[in-house]
Amino acid sequence: MADERLPAYLHKCVDCDGLAQEWSYDHADPDERYAADRANYGAAYSLDTGHYQPRCKSCHVRWDKMYARQRRGESQPVPTGFAPRRFAPEATWEIRAFARRALGLPDDPLSDVREMLGHFVSAQTDEDLDTVALWIAATHLGAHGVGHAIPRLAIVAPSYGAGKSTLLRFVARLSHRGEVIGSTVTNSTITRIAQDEGYSTLCFDEADKTLRPENEGATAILNAGWERGATARLTVPVGQDWRATKVDVFMPVAFAGNGVRLAPDTEERTLTVRLVRSEDTPEVDWVEHLSGVDDRLRARLAAWAMDAASQRLVRKPPAPGLAARDRDRWSIMLSAAHAAGGRWLATAGRLALVDRDRRKAETDASDLPPNEQLMWDVWAIWPSGHNRMSSKALVDALAAHNPSLWGVPSGRPLTAKALSGKLKRFYGITPTRWGSDGERSRGYCLADMARAWKLVGVPDNSEMPGDSGP
């Protein structure tokens, strides 16, 4: 058995999920044999190794006793304590680590992280948990100078009770210096944490309530902080004065929530995993069931990252098929895969390409970027025969024409000041004034708008306003 299927101690017990110790006959071979020697007389066995399963000693004894009772025609109650336990990982991990060391192979904590997550979290796909495991490993590599960027991790679910906060706490406990933050997020919160803690993993819970696109200061810090070398300014007291000091804000960031609404530029820097509610996932008991497991596994990840950080393929992983932002988003994840080896190389490469193709499909199917859509909407609502339009009239007409983008439903209704900023920043259009001193108006000229319409692709024969957009 050991030659064909390896020793039993390299497997988990099929009944209790603990460490296996012996190979156990499943009593299902139609060509069953019976021992004739004095020590094992009458014991059933098989010559087919496929009819053996790995079990610990106690489960092996219980298994054989059940079949012995069946042969005697006795009723067979389920023995007390025979129900499988959902999680008993560390003994198996230690045996695997011992076997890898004996073979001269490096430790593989990444697979153990993935196994641990799979016990307590139900994701919509297995690839979602693979992504989380790679991201956790990437936080440790980033602490050793690997990677020029690290993506943000968003944990979402369509309903409450799907385990978002549970997974976020696993991420915080296993990542490099992870911390769960449940309070309102501001740019000063993030900057001060970066100043006090240095490179650490920030995990924002209930992000749908605390981290919104309207919080522009926090969003700007999060966007900048995904790249190594990013800094932010923070004013600190120096004697009787205040002085602006530079703070390194390069940090891994994860957030969880129902329907997390991210700004488009934050979305480009984010990997999203989706969970599903399941009644089969067990409760997480950090006090009794998992006491110390996270600390020991995190220590293994830290040691693994330190050993792997100097490898050339970890420092500069190949990224076939990826370019620009896709490569930036997945580079450190591919570094983690190269450090782990085995199936992780193929897994990370496949995940990266799937993510690239999904984003491209979404871009191809989506509407125009908002600042281009603005000019199409202005063209659509501009009154025929008018050479000027006041700022107020233009803002009101835009909100009525496309409320989901410019009105109250957008969450940030367009104002005359915001319109002026967009037109000046992206198209070089500034408002003008006209009229007498008593009735002066401020707005925009048709000639300026017509020039911008050409830039966004309004057909030449449609320079004058019509009744619809693209």
PDB file of C-alpha atoms in Angstrom, residues 83-335:
ATOM      1  CA  ALA A  83     -19.638  12.237  13.018  1.00  0.00           C
ATOM      2  CA  PRO A  84     -16.880  13.847  10.966  1.00  0.00           C
ATOM      3  CA  ARG A  85     -15.211  16.959  12.332  1.00  0.00           C
ATOM      4  CA  ARG A  86     -15.035  19.795   9.873  1.00  0.00           C
ATOM      5  CA  PHE A  87     -11.554  21.034  10.650  1.00  0.00           C
ATOM      6  CA  ALA A  88      -8.464  19.421  12.153  1.00  0.00           C
ATOM      7  CA  PRO A  89      -5.715  20.731   9.904  1.00  0.00           C
ATOM      8  CA  GLU A  90      -2.488  21.302  11.699  1.00  0.00           C
ATOM      9  CA  ALA A  91      -1.395  17.702  12.222  1.00  0.00           C
ATOM     10  CA  THR A  92      -1.817  17.051   8.500  1.00  0.00           C
ATOM     11  CA  TRP A  93       0.013  20.257   7.642  1.00  0.00           C
ATOM     12  CA  GLU A  94       2.928  19.279   9.845  1.00  0.00           C
ATOM     13  CA  ILE A  95       3.215  15.894   8.160  1.00  0.00           C
ATOM     14  CA  ARG A  96       3.113  17.523   4.723  1.00  0.00           C
ATOM     15  CA  ALA A  97       5.758  20.034   5.758  1.00  0.00           C
ATOM     16  CA  PHE A  98       7.931  17.221   7.121  1.00  0.00           C
ATOM     17  CA  ALA A  99       7.592  15.253   3.883  1.00  0.00           C
ATOM     18  CA  ARG A 100       8.480  18.327   1.785  1.00  0.00           C
ATOM     19  CA  ARG A 101      11.564  18.987   3.884  1.00  0.00           C
ATOM     20  CA  ALA A 102      12.607  15.350   3.520  1.00  0.00           C
ATOM     21  CA  LEU A 103      12.361  15.727  -0.247  1.00  0.00           C
ATOM     22  CA  GLY A 104      14.274  19.005  -0.220  1.00  0.00           C
ATOM     23  CA  LEU A 105      11.213  21.070  -1.168  1.00  0.00           C
ATOM     24  CA  PRO A 106      10.284  24.435   0.367  1.00  0.00           C
ATOM     25  CA  ASP A 107       7.307  24.851   2.684  1.00  0.00           C
ATOM     26  CA  ASP A 108       3.881  25.341   1.071  1.00  0.00           C
ATOM     27  CA  PRO A 109       1.773  27.409   3.507  1.00  0.00           C
ATOM     28  CA  LEU A 110      -0.249  28.818   0.614  1.00  0.00           C
ATOM     29  CA  SER A 111      -2.043  25.501   0.082  1.00  0.00           C
ATOM     30  CA  ASP A 112      -2.769  25.278   3.798  1.00  0.00           C
ATOM     31  CA  VAL A 113      -4.257  28.784   3.747  1.00  0.00           C
ATOM     32  CA  ARG A 114      -6.473  27.768   0.849  1.00  0.00           C
ATOM     33  CA  GLU A 115      -7.600  24.622   2.694  1.00  0.00           C
ATOM     34  CA  MET A 116      -8.376  26.602   5.820  1.00  0.00           C
ATOM     35  CA  LEU A 117     -10.485  29.157   3.938  1.00  0.00           C
ATOM     36  CA  GLY A 118     -12.394  26.395   2.162  1.00  0.00           C
ATOM     37  CA  HIS A 119     -13.556  24.935   5.470  1.00  0.00           C
ATOM     38  CA  PHE A 120     -15.176  28.109   6.751  1.00  0.00           C
ATOM     39  CA  VAL A 121     -16.158  30.180   3.708  1.00  0.00           C
ATOM     40  CA  SER A 122     -18.500  29.427   0.802  1.00  0.00           C
ATOM     41  CA  ALA A 123     -17.456  31.277  -2.344  1.00  0.00           C
ATOM     42  CA  GLN A 124     -19.344  31.392  -5.609  1.00  0.00           C
ATOM     43  CA  THR A 125     -16.388  29.646  -7.294  1.00  0.00           C
ATOM     44  CA  ASP A 126     -13.260  27.852  -6.078  1.00  0.00           C
ATOM     45  CA  GLU A 127     -11.220  30.439  -7.982  1.00  0.00           C
ATOM     46  CA  ASP A 128     -12.459  33.141  -5.600  1.00  0.00           C
ATOM     47  CA  LEU A 129     -10.753  31.471  -2.638  1.00  0.00           C
ATOM     48  CA  ASP A 130      -7.630  30.814  -4.726  1.00  0.00           C
ATOM     49  CA  THR A 131      -7.502  34.565  -5.341  1.00  0.00           C
ATOM     50  CA  VAL A 132      -7.792  35.299  -1.610  1.00  0.00           C
ATOM     51  CA  ALA A 133      -5.022  32.832  -0.738  1.00  0.00           C
ATOM     52  CA  LEU A 134      -2.702  34.364  -3.351  1.00  0.00           C
ATOM     53  CA  TRP A 135      -3.508  37.866  -2.110  1.00  0.00           C
ATOM     54  CA  ILE A 136      -2.726  36.942   1.505  1.00  0.00           C
ATOM     55  CA  ALA A 137       0.618  35.510   0.409  1.00  0.00           C
ATOM     56  CA  ALA A 138       1.283  38.644  -1.661  1.00  0.00           C
ATOM     57  CA  THR A 139       0.985  40.856   1.437  1.00  0.00           C
ATOM     58  CA  HIS A 140       3.913  38.987   2.990  1.00  0.00           C
ATOM     59  CA  LEU A 141       6.011  39.206  -0.160  1.00  0.00           C
ATOM     60  CA  GLY A 142       5.308  42.926  -0.385  1.00  0.00           C
ATOM     61  CA  ALA A 143       6.852  43.364   3.066  1.00  0.00           C
ATOM     62  CA  HIS A 144      10.147  42.109   1.597  1.00  0.00           C
ATOM     63  CA  GLY A 145      10.238  44.487  -1.352  1.00  0.00           C
ATOM     64  CA  VAL A 146       8.561  42.229  -3.913  1.00  0.00           C
ATOM     65  CA  GLY A 147       6.242  43.897  -6.404  1.00  0.00           C
ATOM     66  CA  HIS A 148       5.767  47.501  -7.471  1.00  0.00           C
ATOM     67  CA  ALA A 149       2.004  47.397  -6.810  1.00  0.00           C
ATOM     68  CA  ILE A 150      -0.501  45.341  -4.822  1.00  0.00           C
ATOM     69  CA  PRO A 151      -4.183  45.220  -5.810  1.00  0.00           C
ATOM     70  CA  ARG A 152      -7.017  45.997  -3.463  1.00  0.00           C
ATOM     71  CA  LEU A 153      -9.219  43.042  -2.443  1.00  0.00           C
ATOM     72  CA  ALA A 154     -13.016  43.470  -2.369  1.00  0.00           C
ATOM     73  CA  ILE A 155     -15.178  40.829  -0.653  1.00  0.00           C
ATOM     74  CA  VAL A 156     -18.837  41.082  -1.670  1.00  0.00           C
ATOM     75  CA  ALA A 157     -22.003  38.990  -1.508  1.00  0.00           C
ATOM     76  CA  PRO A 158     -25.609  39.406  -2.667  1.00  0.00           C
ATOM     77  CA  SER A 159     -27.042  38.855   0.825  1.00  0.00           C
ATOM     78  CA  TYR A 160     -26.289  39.146   4.520  1.00  0.00           C
ATOM     79  CA  GLY A 161     -24.879  36.164   6.399  1.00  0.00           C
ATOM     80  CA  ALA A 162     -22.651  34.990   3.543  1.00  0.00           C
ATOM     81  CA  GLY A 163     -19.448  35.228   5.582  1.00  0.00           C
ATOM     82  CA  LYS A 164     -17.932  38.478   4.312  1.00  0.00           C
ATOM     83  CA  SER A 165     -16.826  39.616   7.750  1.00  0.00           C
ATOM     84  CA  THR A 166     -15.631  36.083   8.547  1.00  0.00           C
ATOM     85  CA  LEU A 167     -13.424  35.988   5.466  1.00  0.00           C
ATOM     86  CA  LEU A 168     -12.179  39.523   6.140  1.00  0.00           C
ATOM     87  CA  ARG A 169     -11.069  38.417   9.610  1.00  0.00           C
ATOM     88  CA  PHE A 170      -9.246  35.441   8.156  1.00  0.00           C
ATOM     89  CA  VAL A 171      -7.517  37.860   5.785  1.00  0.00           C
ATOM     90  CA  ALA A 172      -6.580  40.173   8.674  1.00  0.00           C
ATOM     91  CA  ARG A 173      -5.285  37.308  10.845  1.00  0.00           C
ATOM     92  CA  LEU A 174      -3.205  35.681   8.104  1.00  0.00           C
ATOM     93  CA  SER A 175      -1.898  38.716   6.202  1.00  0.00           C
ATOM     94  CA  HIS A 176       1.162  40.746   7.091  1.00  0.00           C
ATOM     95  CA  ARG A 177       0.250  42.842  10.163  1.00  0.00           C
ATOM     96  CA  GLY A 178      -3.454  42.779   9.367  1.00  0.00           C
ATOM     97  CA  GLU A 179      -5.964  44.975  11.166  1.00  0.00           C
ATOM     98  CA  VAL A 180      -9.778  45.140  10.872  1.00  0.00           C
ATOM     99  CA  ILE A 181     -11.175  48.685  10.797  1.00  0.00           C
ATOM    100  CA  GLY A 182     -14.913  49.162  11.210  1.00  0.00           C
ATOM    101  CA  SER A 183     -15.073  52.929  11.707  1.00  0.00           C
ATOM    102  CA  THR A 184     -15.652  55.644   9.133  1.00  0.00           C
ATOM    103  CA  VAL A 185     -12.723  55.919   6.749  1.00  0.00           C
ATOM    104  CA  THR A 186     -11.080  59.259   6.003  1.00  0.00           C
ATOM    105  CA  ASN A 187      -7.876  60.201   4.277  1.00  0.00           C
ATOM    106  CA  SER A 188      -6.336  61.208   7.632  1.00  0.00           C
ATOM    107  CA  THR A 189      -7.310  57.813   9.135  1.00  0.00           C
ATOM    108  CA  ILE A 190      -5.386  55.937   6.465  1.00  0.00           C
ATOM    109  CA  THR A 191      -2.430  58.323   6.521  1.00  0.00           C
ATOM    110  CA  ARG A 192      -2.060  58.224  10.300  1.00  0.00           C
ATOM    111  CA  ILE A 193      -2.233  54.431  10.349  1.00  0.00           C
ATOM    112  CA  ALA A 194       0.489  54.379   7.703  1.00  0.00           C
ATOM    113  CA  GLN A 195       2.578  56.788   9.778  1.00  0.00           C
ATOM    114  CA  ASP A 196       2.161  54.819  13.021  1.00  0.00           C
ATOM    115  CA  GLU A 197       2.189  51.231  11.736  1.00  0.00           C
ATOM    116  CA  GLY A 198       4.184  51.379   8.510  1.00  0.00           C
ATOM    117  CA  TYR A 199       3.516  48.683   5.905  1.00  0.00           C
ATOM    118  CA  SER A 200       0.472  46.794   7.202  1.00  0.00           C
ATOM    119  CA  THR A 201      -2.724  45.265   5.831  1.00  0.00           C
ATOM    120  CA  LEU A 202      -5.843  47.381   6.313  1.00  0.00           C
ATOM    121  CA  CYS A 203      -9.149  45.485   6.310  1.00  0.00           C
ATOM    122  CA  PHE A 204     -12.233  47.703   6.159  1.00  0.00           C
ATOM    123  CA  ASP A 205     -15.474  46.035   7.246  1.00  0.00           C
ATOM    124  CA  GLU A 206     -18.921  47.310   6.183  1.00  0.00           C
ATOM    125  CA  ALA A 207     -17.185  49.219   3.398  1.00  0.00           C
ATOM    126  CA  ASP A 208     -20.516  49.866   1.676  1.00  0.00           C
ATOM    127  CA  LYS A 209     -21.245  52.264   4.559  1.00  0.00           C
ATOM    128  CA  THR A 210     -17.787  53.609   5.413  1.00  0.00           C
ATOM    129  CA  LEU A 211     -15.927  53.719   2.085  1.00  0.00           C
ATOM    130  CA  ARG A 212     -17.830  55.441  -0.715  1.00  0.00           C
ATOM    131  CA  PRO A 213     -16.802  57.256  -3.891  1.00  0.00           C
ATOM    132  CA  GLU A 214     -18.001  60.517  -2.305  1.00  0.00           C
ATOM    133  CA  ASN A 215     -15.170  60.198   0.230  1.00  0.00           C
ATOM    134  CA  GLU A 216     -12.711  61.566  -2.292  1.00  0.00           C
ATOM    135  CA  GLY A 217      -9.820  62.048   0.128  1.00  0.00           C
ATOM    136  CA  ALA A 218      -9.814  58.410   1.285  1.00  0.00           C
ATOM    137  CA  THR A 219     -10.315  57.177  -2.278  1.00  0.00           C
ATOM    138  CA  ALA A 220      -7.328  59.195  -3.470  1.00  0.00           C
ATOM    139  CA  ILE A 221      -5.103  57.724  -0.742  1.00  0.00           C
ATOM    140  CA  LEU A 222      -6.287  54.181  -1.496  1.00  0.00           C
ATOM    141  CA  ASN A 223      -5.667  54.641  -5.203  1.00  0.00           C
ATOM    142  CA  ALA A 224      -2.218  56.114  -4.737  1.00  0.00           C
ATOM    143  CA  GLY A 225      -1.226  53.625  -2.046  1.00  0.00           C
ATOM    144  CA  TRP A 226      -1.431  50.593  -4.278  1.00  0.00           C
ATOM    145  CA  GLU A 227       1.958  51.519  -5.821  1.00  0.00           C
ATOM    146  CA  ARG A 228       5.241  51.245  -4.001  1.00  0.00           C
ATOM    147  CA  GLY A 229       6.725  54.623  -3.210  1.00  0.00           C
ATOM    148  CA  ALA A 230       3.358  56.408  -2.987  1.00  0.00           C
ATOM    149  CA  THR A 231       3.261  59.147  -0.349  1.00  0.00           C
ATOM    150  CA  ALA A 232       0.760  61.497   1.237  1.00  0.00           C
ATOM    151  CA  ARG A 233       1.200  64.682   3.230  1.00  0.00           C
ATOM    152  CA  LEU A 234       0.182  64.854   6.867  1.00  0.00           C
ATOM    153  CA  THR A 235       0.407  67.915   9.094  1.00  0.00           C
ATOM    154  CA  VAL A 236       1.997  67.254  12.475  1.00  0.00           C
ATOM    155  CA  PRO A 237       2.736  69.616  15.379  1.00  0.00           C
ATOM    156  CA  VAL A 238       6.319  70.814  15.671  1.00  0.00           C
ATOM    157  CA  GLY A 239       6.687  73.021  18.721  1.00  0.00           C
ATOM    158  CA  GLN A 240       4.173  75.832  18.389  1.00  0.00           C
ATOM    159  CA  ASP A 241       3.755  75.325  14.650  1.00  0.00           C
ATOM    160  CA  TRP A 242       2.401  72.697  12.281  1.00  0.00           C
ATOM    161  CA  ARG A 243       4.529  71.123   9.583  1.00  0.00           C
ATOM    162  CA  ALA A 244       3.597  68.942   6.605  1.00  0.00           C
ATOM    163  CA  THR A 245       5.443  65.630   6.674  1.00  0.00           C
ATOM    164  CA  LYS A 246       5.637  62.979   3.975  1.00  0.00           C
ATOM    165  CA  VAL A 247       4.156  59.548   4.807  1.00  0.00           C
ATOM    166  CA  ASP A 248       4.613  56.333   2.787  1.00  0.00           C
ATOM    167  CA  VAL A 249       1.095  55.003   2.105  1.00  0.00           C
ATOM    168  CA  PHE A 250       1.979  51.844   0.142  1.00  0.00           C
ATOM    169  CA  MET A 251      -0.144  49.212   1.910  1.00  0.00           C
ATOM    170  CA  PRO A 252      -2.370  46.221   1.065  1.00  0.00           C
ATOM    171  CA  VAL A 253      -6.046  47.060   1.527  1.00  0.00           C
ATOM    172  CA  ALA A 254      -9.064  44.733   1.695  1.00  0.00           C
ATOM    173  CA  PHE A 255     -12.690  45.692   2.192  1.00  0.00           C
ATOM    174  CA  ALA A 256     -15.915  43.762   2.667  1.00  0.00           C
ATOM    175  CA  GLY A 257     -19.544  44.756   2.368  1.00  0.00           C
ATOM    176  CA  ASN A 258     -22.856  44.228   0.633  1.00  0.00           C
ATOM    177  CA  GLY A 259     -22.733  45.902  -2.745  1.00  0.00           C
ATOM    178  CA  VAL A 260     -19.477  47.797  -2.223  1.00  0.00           C
ATOM    179  CA  ARG A 261     -19.658  50.791  -4.553  1.00  0.00           C
ATOM    180  CA  LEU A 262     -16.177  51.780  -5.690  1.00  0.00           C
ATOM    181  CA  ALA A 263     -15.037  54.709  -7.760  1.00  0.00           C
ATOM    182  CA  PRO A 264     -14.097  53.614 -11.309  1.00  0.00           C
ATOM    183  CA  ASP A 265     -10.387  54.262 -10.782  1.00  0.00           C
ATOM    184  CA  THR A 266     -10.454  52.248  -7.537  1.00  0.00           C
ATOM    185  CA  GLU A 267     -12.276  49.428  -9.336  1.00  0.00           C
ATOM    186  CA  GLU A 268      -9.421  49.220 -11.839  1.00  0.00           C
ATOM    187  CA  ARG A 269      -7.040  48.522  -8.962  1.00  0.00           C
ATOM    188  CA  THR A 270      -9.271  45.955  -7.257  1.00  0.00           C
ATOM    189  CA  LEU A 271      -9.756  42.191  -7.385  1.00  0.00           C
ATOM    190  CA  THR A 272     -13.271  41.166  -6.364  1.00  0.00           C
ATOM    191  CA  VAL A 273     -14.255  37.848  -4.763  1.00  0.00           C
ATOM    192  CA  ARG A 274     -17.894  36.890  -4.350  1.00  0.00           C
ATOM    193  CA  LEU A 275     -19.339  34.771  -1.567  1.00  0.00           C
ATOM    194  CA  VAL A 276     -22.597  32.876  -1.304  1.00  0.00           C
ATOM    195  CA  ARG A 277     -24.647  32.069   1.774  1.00  0.00           C
ATOM    196  CA  SER A 278     -24.470  28.420   2.842  1.00  0.00           C
ATOM    197  CA  GLU A 279     -25.916  26.550   5.807  1.00  0.00           C
ATOM    198  CA  ASP A 280     -23.104  23.960   5.638  1.00  0.00           C
ATOM    199  CA  THR A 281     -20.257  26.220   6.680  1.00  0.00           C
ATOM    200  CA  PRO A 282     -19.358  25.786  10.382  1.00  0.00           C
ATOM    201  CA  GLU A 283     -19.049  28.559  12.927  1.00  0.00           C
ATOM    202  CA  VAL A 284     -15.564  29.934  13.472  1.00  0.00           C
ATOM    203  CA  ASP A 285     -14.400  29.483  17.069  1.00  0.00           C
ATOM    204  CA  TRP A 286     -11.129  31.366  17.463  1.00  0.00           C
ATOM    205  CA  VAL A 287     -10.947  30.621  21.209  1.00  0.00           C
ATOM    206  CA  GLU A 288     -11.164  26.819  21.289  1.00  0.00           C
ATOM    207  CA  HIS A 289     -11.220  25.403  17.782  1.00  0.00           C
ATOM    208  CA  LEU A 290      -8.650  27.645  16.097  1.00  0.00           C
ATOM    209  CA  SER A 291      -6.672  28.998  19.015  1.00  0.00           C
ATOM    210  CA  GLY A 292      -3.166  29.806  17.795  1.00  0.00           C
ATOM    211  CA  VAL A 293      -3.680  28.258  14.364  1.00  0.00           C
ATOM    212  CA  ASP A 294      -3.700  31.663  12.652  1.00  0.00           C
ATOM    213  CA  ASP A 295      -0.547  32.805  14.451  1.00  0.00           C
ATOM    214  CA  ARG A 296       1.409  29.710  13.470  1.00  0.00           C
ATOM    215  CA  LEU A 297       0.202  29.786   9.874  1.00  0.00           C
ATOM    216  CA  ARG A 298       0.986  33.497   9.571  1.00  0.00           C
ATOM    217  CA  ALA A 299       4.487  32.836  10.936  1.00  0.00           C
ATOM    218  CA  ARG A 300       4.990  30.155   8.280  1.00  0.00           C
ATOM    219  CA  LEU A 301       3.853  32.593   5.589  1.00  0.00           C
ATOM    220  CA  ALA A 302       6.289  35.218   6.841  1.00  0.00           C
ATOM    221  CA  ALA A 303       9.217  32.765   6.844  1.00  0.00           C
ATOM    222  CA  TRP A 304       8.209  31.448   3.411  1.00  0.00           C
ATOM    223  CA  ALA A 305       8.070  34.978   1.985  1.00  0.00           C
ATOM    224  CA  MET A 306      11.467  35.865   3.419  1.00  0.00           C
ATOM    225  CA  ASP A 307      13.053  32.810   1.798  1.00  0.00           C
ATOM    226  CA  ALA A 308      11.319  33.334  -1.550  1.00  0.00           C
ATOM    227  CA  ALA A 309      11.763  37.092  -1.899  1.00  0.00           C
ATOM    228  CA  SER A 310      15.267  36.848  -3.352  1.00  0.00           C
ATOM    229  CA  GLN A 311      14.304  34.499  -6.200  1.00  0.00           C
ATOM    230  CA  ARG A 312      14.523  36.089  -9.643  1.00  0.00           C
ATOM    231  CA  LEU A 313      11.162  34.794 -10.888  1.00  0.00           C
ATOM    232  CA  VAL A 314       9.529  36.037  -7.703  1.00  0.00           C
ATOM    233  CA  ARG A 315      11.066  39.488  -8.063  1.00  0.00           C
ATOM    234  CA  LYS A 316      10.218  39.763 -11.762  1.00  0.00           C
ATOM    235  CA  PRO A 317       7.568  37.182 -12.671  1.00  0.00           C
ATOM    236  CA  PRO A 318       6.697  36.683 -16.342  1.00  0.00           C
ATOM    237  CA  ALA A 319       3.191  37.854 -17.179  1.00  0.00           C
ATOM    238  CA  PRO A 320       2.263  36.431 -20.598  1.00  0.00           C
ATOM    239  CA  GLY A 321      -0.839  37.979 -22.100  1.00  0.00           C
ATOM    240  CA  LEU A 322      -0.975  40.839 -19.595  1.00  0.00           C
ATOM    241  CA  ALA A 323      -0.161  44.481 -20.214  1.00  0.00           C
ATOM    242  CA  ALA A 324      -0.541  47.892 -18.597  1.00  0.00           C
ATOM    243  CA  ARG A 325      -3.011  47.918 -15.683  1.00  0.00           C
ATOM    244  CA  ASP A 326      -3.710  44.165 -15.968  1.00  0.00           C
ATOM    245  CA  ARG A 327      -0.022  43.426 -15.463  1.00  0.00           C
ATOM    246  CA  ASP A 328       0.213  45.878 -12.564  1.00  0.00           C
ATOM    247  CA  ARG A 329      -2.780  44.272 -10.879  1.00  0.00           C
ATOM    248  CA  TRP A 330      -1.521  40.697 -11.165  1.00  0.00           C
ATOM    249  CA  SER A 331       2.261  41.004 -10.999  1.00  0.00           C
ATOM    250  CA  ILE A 332       2.657  40.421  -7.248  1.00  0.00           C
ATOM    251  CA  MET A 333      -0.005  37.680  -7.366  1.00  0.00           C
ATOM    252  CA  LEU A 334       2.102  35.901  -9.996  1.00  0.00           C
ATOM    253  CA  SER A 335       5.114  36.414  -7.733  1.00  0.00           C
TER     254      SER A 335
END
